[in-house]
Every structure is written in C-alpha cells, then in structure tokens.
Coordinates of C-alpha atoms in Angstrom, one line a residue:
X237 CA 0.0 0.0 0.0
X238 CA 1.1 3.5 -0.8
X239 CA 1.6 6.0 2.0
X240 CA 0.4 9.2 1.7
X241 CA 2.1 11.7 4.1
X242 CA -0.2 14.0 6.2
X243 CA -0.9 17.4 4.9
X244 CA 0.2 20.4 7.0
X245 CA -3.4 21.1 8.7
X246 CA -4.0 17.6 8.9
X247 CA -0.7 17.4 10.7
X248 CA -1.2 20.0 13.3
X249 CA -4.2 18.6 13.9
X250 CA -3.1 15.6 15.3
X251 CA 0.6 17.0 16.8
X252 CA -2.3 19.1 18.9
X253 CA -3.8 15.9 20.5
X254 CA -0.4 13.4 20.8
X255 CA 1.3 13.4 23.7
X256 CA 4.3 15.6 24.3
X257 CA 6.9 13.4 24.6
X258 CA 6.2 12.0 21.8
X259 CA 6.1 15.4 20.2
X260 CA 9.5 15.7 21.5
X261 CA 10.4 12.2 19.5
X262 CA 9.2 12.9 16.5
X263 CA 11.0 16.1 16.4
X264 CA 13.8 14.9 17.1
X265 CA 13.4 12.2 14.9
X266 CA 11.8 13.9 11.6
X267 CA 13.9 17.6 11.7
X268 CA 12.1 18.1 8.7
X269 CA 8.6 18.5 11.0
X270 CA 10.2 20.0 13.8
X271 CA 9.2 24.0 12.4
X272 CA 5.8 22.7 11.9
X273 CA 5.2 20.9 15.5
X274 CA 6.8 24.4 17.1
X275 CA 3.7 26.3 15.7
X276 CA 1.5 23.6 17.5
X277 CA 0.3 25.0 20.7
X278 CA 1.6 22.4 23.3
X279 CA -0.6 20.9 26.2
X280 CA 0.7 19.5 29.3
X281 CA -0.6 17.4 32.0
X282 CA 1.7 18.0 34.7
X283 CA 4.9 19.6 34.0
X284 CA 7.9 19.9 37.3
X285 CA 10.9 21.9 36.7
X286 CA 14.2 21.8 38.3
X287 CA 17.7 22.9 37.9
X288 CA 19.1 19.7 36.5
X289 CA 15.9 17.9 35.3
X290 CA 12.9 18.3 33.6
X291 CA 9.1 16.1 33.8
X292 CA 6.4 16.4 31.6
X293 CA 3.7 14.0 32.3
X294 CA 4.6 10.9 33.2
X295 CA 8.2 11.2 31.6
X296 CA 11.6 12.9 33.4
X297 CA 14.6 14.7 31.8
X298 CA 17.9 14.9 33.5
X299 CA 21.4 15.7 32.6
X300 CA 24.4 15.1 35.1
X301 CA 28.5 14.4 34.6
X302 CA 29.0 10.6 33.9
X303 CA 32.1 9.1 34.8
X304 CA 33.5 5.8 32.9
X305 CA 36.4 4.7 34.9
X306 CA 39.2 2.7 33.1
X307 CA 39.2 -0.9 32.8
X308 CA 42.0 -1.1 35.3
X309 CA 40.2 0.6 38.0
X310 CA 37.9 -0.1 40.4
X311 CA 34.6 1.9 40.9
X312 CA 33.8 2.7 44.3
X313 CA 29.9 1.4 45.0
X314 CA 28.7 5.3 45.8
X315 CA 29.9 6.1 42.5
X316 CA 28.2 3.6 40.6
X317 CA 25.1 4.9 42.6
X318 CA 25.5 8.3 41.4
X319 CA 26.6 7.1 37.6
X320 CA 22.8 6.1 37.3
X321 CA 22.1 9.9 36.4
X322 CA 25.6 11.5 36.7
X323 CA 26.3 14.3 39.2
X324 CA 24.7 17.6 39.2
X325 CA 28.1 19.6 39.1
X326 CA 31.3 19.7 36.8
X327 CA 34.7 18.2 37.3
X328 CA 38.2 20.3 36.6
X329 CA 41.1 18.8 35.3
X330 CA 42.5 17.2 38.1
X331 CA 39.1 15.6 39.3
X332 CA 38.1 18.4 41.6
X333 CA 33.4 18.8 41.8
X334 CA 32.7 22.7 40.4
X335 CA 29.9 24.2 40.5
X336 CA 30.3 26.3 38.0
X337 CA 26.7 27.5 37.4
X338 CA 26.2 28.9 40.8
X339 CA 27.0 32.7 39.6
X340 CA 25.8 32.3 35.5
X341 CA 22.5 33.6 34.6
X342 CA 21.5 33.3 30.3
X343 CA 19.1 34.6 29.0
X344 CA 16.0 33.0 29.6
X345 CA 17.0 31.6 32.7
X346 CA 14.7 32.0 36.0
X347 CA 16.6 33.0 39.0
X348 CA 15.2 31.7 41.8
X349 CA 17.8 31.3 44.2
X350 CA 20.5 33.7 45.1
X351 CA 23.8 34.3 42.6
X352 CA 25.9 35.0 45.5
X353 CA 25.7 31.4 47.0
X354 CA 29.1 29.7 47.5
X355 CA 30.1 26.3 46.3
X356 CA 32.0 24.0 49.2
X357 CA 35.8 24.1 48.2
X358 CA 37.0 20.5 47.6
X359 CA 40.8 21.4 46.8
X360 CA 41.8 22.7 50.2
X361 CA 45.3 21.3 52.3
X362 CA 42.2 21.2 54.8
X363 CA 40.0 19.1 53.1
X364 CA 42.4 16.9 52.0
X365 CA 43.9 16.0 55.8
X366 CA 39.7 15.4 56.9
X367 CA 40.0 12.9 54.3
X368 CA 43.0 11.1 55.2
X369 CA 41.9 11.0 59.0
X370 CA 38.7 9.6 57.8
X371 CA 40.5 7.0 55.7
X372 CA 42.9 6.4 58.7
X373 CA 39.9 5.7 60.4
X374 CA 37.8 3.3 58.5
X375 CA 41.1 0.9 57.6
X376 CA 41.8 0.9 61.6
X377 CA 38.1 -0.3 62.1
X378 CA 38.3 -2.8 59.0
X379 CA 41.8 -4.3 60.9
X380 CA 40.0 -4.7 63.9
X381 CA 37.5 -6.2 62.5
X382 CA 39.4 -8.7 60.3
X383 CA 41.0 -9.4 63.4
X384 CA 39.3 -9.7 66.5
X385 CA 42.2 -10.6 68.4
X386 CA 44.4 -7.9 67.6
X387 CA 45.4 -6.1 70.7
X388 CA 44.3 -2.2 71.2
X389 CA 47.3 0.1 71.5
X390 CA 48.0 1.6 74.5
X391 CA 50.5 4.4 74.3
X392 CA 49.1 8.0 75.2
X393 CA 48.6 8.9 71.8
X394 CA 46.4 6.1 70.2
X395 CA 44.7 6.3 73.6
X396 CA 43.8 10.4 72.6
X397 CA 42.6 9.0 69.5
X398 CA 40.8 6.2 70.4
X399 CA 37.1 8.4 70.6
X400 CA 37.8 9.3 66.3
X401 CA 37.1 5.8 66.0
X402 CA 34.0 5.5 67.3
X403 CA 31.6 6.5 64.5
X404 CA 32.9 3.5 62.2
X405 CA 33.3 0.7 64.8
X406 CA 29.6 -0.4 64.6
X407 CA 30.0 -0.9 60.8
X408 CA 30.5 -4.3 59.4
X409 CA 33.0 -5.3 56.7
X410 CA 31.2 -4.1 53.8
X411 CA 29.9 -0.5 55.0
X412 CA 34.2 -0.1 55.7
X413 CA 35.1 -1.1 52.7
X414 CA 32.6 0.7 50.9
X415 CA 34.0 4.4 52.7
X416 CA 37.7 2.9 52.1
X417 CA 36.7 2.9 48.3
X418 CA 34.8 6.4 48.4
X419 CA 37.9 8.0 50.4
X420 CA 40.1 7.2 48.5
X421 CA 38.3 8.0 45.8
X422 CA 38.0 11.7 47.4
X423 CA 41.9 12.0 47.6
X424 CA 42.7 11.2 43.6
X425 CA 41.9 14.9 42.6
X426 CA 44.6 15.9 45.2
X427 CA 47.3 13.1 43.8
X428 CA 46.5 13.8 40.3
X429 CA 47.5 17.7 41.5
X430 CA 50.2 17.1 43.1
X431 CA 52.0 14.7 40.4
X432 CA 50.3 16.8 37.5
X433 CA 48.2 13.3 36.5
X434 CA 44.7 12.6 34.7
X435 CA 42.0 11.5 36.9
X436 CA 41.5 7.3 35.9
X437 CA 38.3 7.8 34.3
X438 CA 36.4 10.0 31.5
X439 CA 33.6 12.3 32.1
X440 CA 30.9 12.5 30.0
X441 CA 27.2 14.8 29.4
X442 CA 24.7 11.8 30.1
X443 CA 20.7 12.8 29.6
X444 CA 18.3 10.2 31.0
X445 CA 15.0 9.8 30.1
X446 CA 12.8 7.9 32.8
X447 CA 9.3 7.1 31.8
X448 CA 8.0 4.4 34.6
X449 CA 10.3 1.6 34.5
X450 CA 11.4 2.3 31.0
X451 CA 14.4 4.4 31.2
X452 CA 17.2 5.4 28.3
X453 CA 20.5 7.0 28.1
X454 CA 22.9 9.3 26.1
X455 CA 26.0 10.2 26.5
X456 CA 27.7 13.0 24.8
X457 CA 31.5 14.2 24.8
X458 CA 32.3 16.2 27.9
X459 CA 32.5 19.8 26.0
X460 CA 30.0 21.9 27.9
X461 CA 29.4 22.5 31.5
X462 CA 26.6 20.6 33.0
X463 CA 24.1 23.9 33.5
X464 CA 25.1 24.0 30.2
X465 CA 23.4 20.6 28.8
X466 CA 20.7 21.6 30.7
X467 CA 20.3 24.6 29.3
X468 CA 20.0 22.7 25.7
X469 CA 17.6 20.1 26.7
X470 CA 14.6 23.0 27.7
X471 CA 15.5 24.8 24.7
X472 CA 15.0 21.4 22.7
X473 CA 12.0 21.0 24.5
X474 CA 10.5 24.0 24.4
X475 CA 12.5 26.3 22.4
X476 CA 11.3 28.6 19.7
X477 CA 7.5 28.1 20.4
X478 CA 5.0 30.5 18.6
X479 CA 2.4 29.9 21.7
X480 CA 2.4 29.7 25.1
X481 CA 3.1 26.2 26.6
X482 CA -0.7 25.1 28.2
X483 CA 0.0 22.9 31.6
X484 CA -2.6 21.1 33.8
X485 CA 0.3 21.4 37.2
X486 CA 2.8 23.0 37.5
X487 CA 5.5 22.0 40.1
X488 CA 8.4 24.1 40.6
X489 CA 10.8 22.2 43.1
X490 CA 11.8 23.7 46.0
X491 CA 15.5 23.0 45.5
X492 CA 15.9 25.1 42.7
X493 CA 18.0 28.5 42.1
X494 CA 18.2 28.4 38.6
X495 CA 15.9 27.3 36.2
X496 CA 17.6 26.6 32.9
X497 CA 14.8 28.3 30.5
X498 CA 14.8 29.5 27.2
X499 CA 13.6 32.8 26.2
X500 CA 10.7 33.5 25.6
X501 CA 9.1 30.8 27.9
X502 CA 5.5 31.4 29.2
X503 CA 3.0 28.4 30.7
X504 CA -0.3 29.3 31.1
X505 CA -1.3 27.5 34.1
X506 CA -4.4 27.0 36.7
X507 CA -2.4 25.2 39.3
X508 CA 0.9 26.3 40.7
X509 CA 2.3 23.9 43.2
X510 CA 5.1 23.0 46.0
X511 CA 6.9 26.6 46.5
X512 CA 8.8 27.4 49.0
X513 CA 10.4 30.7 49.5
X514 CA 7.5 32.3 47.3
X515 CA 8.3 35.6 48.9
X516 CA 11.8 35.7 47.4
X517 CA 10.5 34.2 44.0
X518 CA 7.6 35.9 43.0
X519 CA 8.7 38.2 40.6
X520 CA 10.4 35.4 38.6
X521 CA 7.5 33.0 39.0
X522 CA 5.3 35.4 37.8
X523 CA 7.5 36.8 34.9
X524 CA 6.9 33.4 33.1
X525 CA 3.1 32.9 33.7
X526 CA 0.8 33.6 31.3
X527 CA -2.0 36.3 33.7
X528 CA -4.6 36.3 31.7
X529 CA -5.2 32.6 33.9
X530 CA -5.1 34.0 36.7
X531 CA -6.8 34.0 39.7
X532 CA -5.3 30.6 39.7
X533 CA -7.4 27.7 41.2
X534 CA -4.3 25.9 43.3
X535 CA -1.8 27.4 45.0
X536 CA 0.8 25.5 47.2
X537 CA 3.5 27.1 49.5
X538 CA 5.1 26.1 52.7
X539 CA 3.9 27.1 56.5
X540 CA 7.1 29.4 56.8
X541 CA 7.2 31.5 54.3
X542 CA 4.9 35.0 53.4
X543 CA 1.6 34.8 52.7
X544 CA 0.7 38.5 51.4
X545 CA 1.6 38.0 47.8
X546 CA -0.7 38.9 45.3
X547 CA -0.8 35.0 43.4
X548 CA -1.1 33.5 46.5
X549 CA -4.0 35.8 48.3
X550 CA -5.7 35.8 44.8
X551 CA -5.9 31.7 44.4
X552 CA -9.4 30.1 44.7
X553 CA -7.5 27.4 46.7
X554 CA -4.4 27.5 49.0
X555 CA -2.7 24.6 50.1
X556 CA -0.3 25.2 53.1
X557 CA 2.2 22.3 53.4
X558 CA 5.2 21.7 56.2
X559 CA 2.5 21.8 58.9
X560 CA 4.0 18.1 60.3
X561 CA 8.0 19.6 60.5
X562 CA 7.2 22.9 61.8
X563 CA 6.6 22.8 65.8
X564 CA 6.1 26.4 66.4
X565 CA 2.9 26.9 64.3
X566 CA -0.3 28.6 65.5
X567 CA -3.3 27.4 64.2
X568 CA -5.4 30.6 64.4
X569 CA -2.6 33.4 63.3
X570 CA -2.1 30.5 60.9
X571 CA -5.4 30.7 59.7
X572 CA -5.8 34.4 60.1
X573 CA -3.6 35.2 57.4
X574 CA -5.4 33.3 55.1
X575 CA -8.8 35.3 52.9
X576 CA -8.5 32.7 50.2
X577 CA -12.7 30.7 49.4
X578 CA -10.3 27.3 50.2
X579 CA -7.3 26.5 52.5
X580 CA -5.8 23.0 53.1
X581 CA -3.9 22.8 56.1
X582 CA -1.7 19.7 54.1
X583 CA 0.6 16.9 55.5
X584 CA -0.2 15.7 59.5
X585 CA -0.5 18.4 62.0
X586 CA 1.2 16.5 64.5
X587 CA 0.8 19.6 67.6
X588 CA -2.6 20.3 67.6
X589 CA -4.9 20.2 70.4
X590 CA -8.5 20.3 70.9
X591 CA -8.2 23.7 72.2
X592 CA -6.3 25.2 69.2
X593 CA -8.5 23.9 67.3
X594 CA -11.2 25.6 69.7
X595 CA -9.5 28.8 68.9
X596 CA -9.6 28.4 64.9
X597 CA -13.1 28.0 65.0
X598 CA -13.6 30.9 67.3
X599 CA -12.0 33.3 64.9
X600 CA -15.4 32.7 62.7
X601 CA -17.8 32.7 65.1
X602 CA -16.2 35.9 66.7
X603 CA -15.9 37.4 63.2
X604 CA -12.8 37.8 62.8
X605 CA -12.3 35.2 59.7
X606 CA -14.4 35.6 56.7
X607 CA -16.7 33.6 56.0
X608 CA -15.9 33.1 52.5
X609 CA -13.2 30.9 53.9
X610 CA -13.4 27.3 54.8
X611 CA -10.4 24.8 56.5
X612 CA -9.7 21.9 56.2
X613 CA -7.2 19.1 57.8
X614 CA -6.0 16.1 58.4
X615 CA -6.3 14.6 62.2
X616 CA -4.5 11.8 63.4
X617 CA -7.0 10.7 66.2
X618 CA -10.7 11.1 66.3
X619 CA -10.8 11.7 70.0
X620 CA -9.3 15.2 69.5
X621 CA -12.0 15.9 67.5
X622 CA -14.2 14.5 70.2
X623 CA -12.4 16.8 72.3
X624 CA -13.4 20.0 70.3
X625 CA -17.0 18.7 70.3
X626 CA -17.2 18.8 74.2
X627 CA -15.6 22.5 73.9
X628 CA -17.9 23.9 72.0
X629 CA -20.8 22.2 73.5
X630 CA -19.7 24.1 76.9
X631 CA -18.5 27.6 75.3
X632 CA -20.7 28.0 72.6
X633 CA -24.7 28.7 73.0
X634 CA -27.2 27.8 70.2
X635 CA -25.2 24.9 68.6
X636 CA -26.6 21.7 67.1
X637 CA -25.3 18.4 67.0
X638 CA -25.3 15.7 64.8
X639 CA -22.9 12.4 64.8
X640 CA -19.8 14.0 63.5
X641 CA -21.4 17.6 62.9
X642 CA -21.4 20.6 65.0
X643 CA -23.2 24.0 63.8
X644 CA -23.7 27.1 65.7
X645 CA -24.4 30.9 64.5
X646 CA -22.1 33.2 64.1
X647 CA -22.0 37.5 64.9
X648 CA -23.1 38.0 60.8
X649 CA -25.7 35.6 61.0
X650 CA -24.4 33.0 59.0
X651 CA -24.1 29.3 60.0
X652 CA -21.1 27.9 61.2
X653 CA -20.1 23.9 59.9
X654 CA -17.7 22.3 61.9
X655 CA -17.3 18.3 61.2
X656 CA -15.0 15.7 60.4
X657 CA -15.3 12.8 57.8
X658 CA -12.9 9.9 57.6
X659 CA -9.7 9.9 54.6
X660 CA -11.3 7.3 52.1
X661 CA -9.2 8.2 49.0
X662 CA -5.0 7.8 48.1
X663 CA -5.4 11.4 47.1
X664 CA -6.8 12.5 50.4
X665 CA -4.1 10.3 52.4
X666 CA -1.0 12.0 50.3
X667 CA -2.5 15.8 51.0
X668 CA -3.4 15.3 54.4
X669 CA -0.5 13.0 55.7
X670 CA -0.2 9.4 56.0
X671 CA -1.0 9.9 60.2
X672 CA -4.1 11.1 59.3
X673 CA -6.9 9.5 59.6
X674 CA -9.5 12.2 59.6
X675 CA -10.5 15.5 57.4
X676 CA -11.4 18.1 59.8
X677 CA -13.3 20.8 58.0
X678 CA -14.4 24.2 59.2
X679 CA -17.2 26.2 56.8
X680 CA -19.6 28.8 57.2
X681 CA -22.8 28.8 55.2
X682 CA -25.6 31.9 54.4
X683 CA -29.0 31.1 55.9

C-alpha cells in the first residue's frame, strides 16, 4: 500500500492531541517536522521543573557528569550509585566537583535562588587531611574487625585517638570497605594535583529519560558545563514556540535557584504547586506565567514562608504544606492570614490540640475570619476531634449536634459547619499526611 504523508493542517491537527513526549520524539526524529510541530500549541498534563531535570507527564529529563572509569580501576559502589544519572556539578582537570553554574544567569534563565551562593571548596590542604583521618579511620576499624584478636594500642597517643574511631566501629566489613573505596576516591583529585596526572576515568554529558520503569540513556563528549546541557535540553524542548506552553500542574521544586529556561518561555497554568520561599520568588514566577489565567485555582507554599503576595491571596485554593515539621505553628494566626474561598492545612499536624482547634473555629464565630473561607485538615486521632466537640458544647450557646457535625451561629448571621469525615481516597491520604486519619473541616454557610 502506498503512503500518503499528512498534509500540514491535517498534521497540526493531530501534533495538537499526541502526547508531548512523543512530540518531543518525533522532532527529534523527523527535523524536517520540527518547524511545523513548534507552531503547534503544546498541552501538558503535569509539567515539574528543576535545575538539573525536567518532567512532563509521566516522563523525566535529566542531565548530570557521567564518569566511565578505566578498565583497570575499580569503581567505588557510591559512584556507581550516582553514575545512574551522573552528578549535578562539573569536574576540573584534576578531578576536583565545580559548580560552576552557581553565579551564571542566560538569557532566559529563571533566578530563583541567590547568585551569590558559595560552592563548598574541595581542593583545600584542609579538606584533604579530613579525608586522610577519615580513611585512617575506616582501615583501623576494617583491621580490627578482620582481626578480633588484635590487641588495642596503649601508648598515650592512640589512647587520645581512640574516641575518632567510634563512629565506624559499629559498621560491618562491607559499609568499611565501601567508605575505604569512596575515600580514597575523594583523595585522587589531590594526587592527580600534586603529580600533575589525569584523573582514571572519563567524564561524560549523560541525559536520561525515565518514563515508569522504561528508562534510556545518552552520552555525549564532555564539552560543555553541566548547567550548560541543561540549558540545551529545555531549549529542545521547548524552544522557539510560537504559543504559550498550556500545563494542567505546575510543580516548581523547592530545590531550585536556577531554572535553565529559554527565552521567551510562558506556561499558562491554573495550578501552581510546592513553592517554597515564594516571597523571594515571586517576581520570577510570575515573569513566566501567562496572567490572563489567573486567579489561579491551586496554589501550594510552605507554613514558613509569606503569605501576602498577590498570586497567593488571589488563588481560589491554597494549600499550606510543612504543617507536620514545623513545631512552632499557631493554628489561628495560621489561619488568620489566610482570605482565600479554600485553604488546606496539608501533610499531618502533628501539635494540635482540641483547644487550638477551639480557637480556629472561634475566629469565625467571633468574626474575625471571613466567612468566605473554609479549612480543612487532616487529624491523626478522632478523639481530638471528640475533644473539640465537648468545647464547644460548653463555650458556645445555640449549637446543634449531629454524629460528626457541630453547627452554631455566628455575629453575621451565617451558619457555622464544623465536622469531620474519615480519609477514604489515596489522594486524600497523600494531601493530608499518612497519620491522618481524619479531614477536619471548618465552613460557614448563608442562611
């Protein structure tokens, strides 16, 4: 049978319903098409962005410095852990980790972070002697071990020493021979600089593509820094697009400084999830969102971090996360800060009493919350809840109670909801914390 190619509307027609990464294939694939799928407008489920990697749906990007050892060598096991993806930093010439991104912004490129941050400095005389006690260390404890009836030394000065050796003498054979390995590992960069040697192995760019338990790698020639590949793989991805990139999530991760962007990026989004430091990164965030979406519907940030910030007071729906590491938290100032229709108190407030909880609830019925806002979250046992009950039963007049159900009036005249229903879905039991066996929610309703 003949083939007859697709015609250029019929084309964009179905590049507009296939799935983005298999855009991204075919593209790469059929250079010929690639013009053609840039003027397609390009829809995205769930798209996270980090410094060194990249998801869209179902599917992650990453880029790190692969390092092929020669045959002669061995590979120290916490190498070959970190060759699955490659390192996130670059290598000198004598083997020495660089961060050489930290203070180089392109065009395009989100900042997010601060350029003034410091990379740790691996090539110090200090350094270098940490490592050698550590190694000194770890071979004592593998002696010892190998030999349980080797005596202890006793002169003053192994006595002095003696308390170094205590963090490795609980290890068995394997974890010391493992740290042996990754020591001495840590100490070539400083022989290869002091003799003027190449490090035993050869770096290379590796990108690797994950997509459930299907994964795939590249390698390419070590000839650009590693911010660098990353740089190339967004502007692959979404590079030279005629339209605004249309995402279902967007997840910006909470470890980033730099996102590696090209210009001209926009997503127009509805959800905007798992920021921390929002405060510091609005302007940036904002810069690449499209605003003719907003109000958005979702918004997540962390407990710690400012609330008064115009995408996050604007959002039909706030999530709050962080609530189960933060010990100092407040429910009601918590909660006082917050105007927007929906907020999720999110993960497993471990601190909370019945009477805080008391004193959330007060802030509507005393009128100082709107009531265009409801709370909800996640409790660990019901009897706090119980708890609550029997405090507003005795503080409050005019309520009514059902099973799990308390109402009561509040100054405005509206209707105050407070009840609890159990966690029945896997959605509910990620947002609210896997503690949590309750959803707590606090509403107020119009007569």
């Amino acid at each position: 049978m003949k083939n007859i190619p697709l015609q250029y509307e019929s084309l964009k027609a179905v590049l507009l319903y296939m799935d983005p990464n298999v855009r991204f294939i075919i593209a790469h694939r059929a250079p010929t098409i690639r013009s053609t799928e840039r003027t397609v407008p390009l829809r995205v489920r769930y798209l996270e962005l980090d410094e060194y990697s990249t998801a869209v749906n179902n599917t992650l990007y990453g880029v790190g410095v692969y390092r092929d050892y020669d045959a002669d060598e061995k590979i120290p096991s916490e190498v070959e852990m970190y060759n699955k993806y490659g390192v996130q930093y670059d290598f000198d010439r004598h083997g020495f980790p660089v961060a050489s991104g930290f203070s180089v912004l392109k065009p395009g490129d989100i900042l997010i972070g601060n350029l003034d941050r410091h990379d740790f400095e691996y090539d110090t005389v200090h350094v270098e002697r940490a490592f050698r006690r550590a190694l000194k260390r770890y071979e004592k404890s593998l002696y010892l071990l190998s030999n349980p009836s080797a005596s202890e030394a006793s002169d003053d000065e192994e006595e002095e020493e003696e308390e170094e050796y205590n963090d490795s003498t609980d290890m068995s054979k394997e974890e010391l021979e493992d740290l042996i390995d990754s020591t001495r590992d840590a100490l070539l960069p400083f022989e290869c600089r002091r003799f003027n040697l190449k490090p035993p192995y050869t770096c290379y760019i590796q990108l690797t593509i994950e997509s459930g338990e299907k994964r795939q790698i590249q390698r390419f020639p070590y000839k650009m820094k590693v911010y660098e590949a990353m740089k190339r793989l967004n502007n692959f991805l979404f590079g030279g697009r005629r339209s605004a990139i249309q995402v279902g999530e967007l997840y910006i991760h909470d470890r980033s400084f730099i996102l590696r962007l090209p210009i001209g990026f926009q997503v127009r989004t509805k959800q905007l999830r798992y920021l921390s430091n929002l405060d510091n990164r609005n302007d940036s965030i904002v810069s690449m969102l499209d605003s003719s979406y907003f109000p958005l519907d979702v918004v997540s940030i962390y407990v710690n971090h400012q609330f008064q910030i115009p995408i996050v007071t604007s959002a039909k729906k706030l999530i709050i996360h962080n609530l189960g590491i933060v010990y100092d938290v407040s429910l009601s100032p918590l909660i006082r800060k917050c105007s927007n229709p929906h907020v999720v108190l999110a993960d497993t407030f471990l601190f909370i009493t019945a009477e805080g909880l008391f004193e959330a609830v007060q802030l509507w019925i005393d009128g100082s919350q709107s009531i265009e806002t409801s709370v909800s979250l996640g409790i660990e046992k019901e009897e706090t809840v119980k708890e609550l009950f029997k405090l507003i039963k005795a503080r409050v007049e005019n309520t009514k109670r059902t099973k799990r159900c308390f109402s009561m009036r509040t100054q405005d005249n509206s209707r105050l909801e407070v009840f609890y229903v159990p966690i029945k879905s896997n959605k509910e039991q990620i947002m609210y914390g896997y503690d949590s066996k309750w959803i707590l929610k606090i509403r107020a309703v119009q007569f």
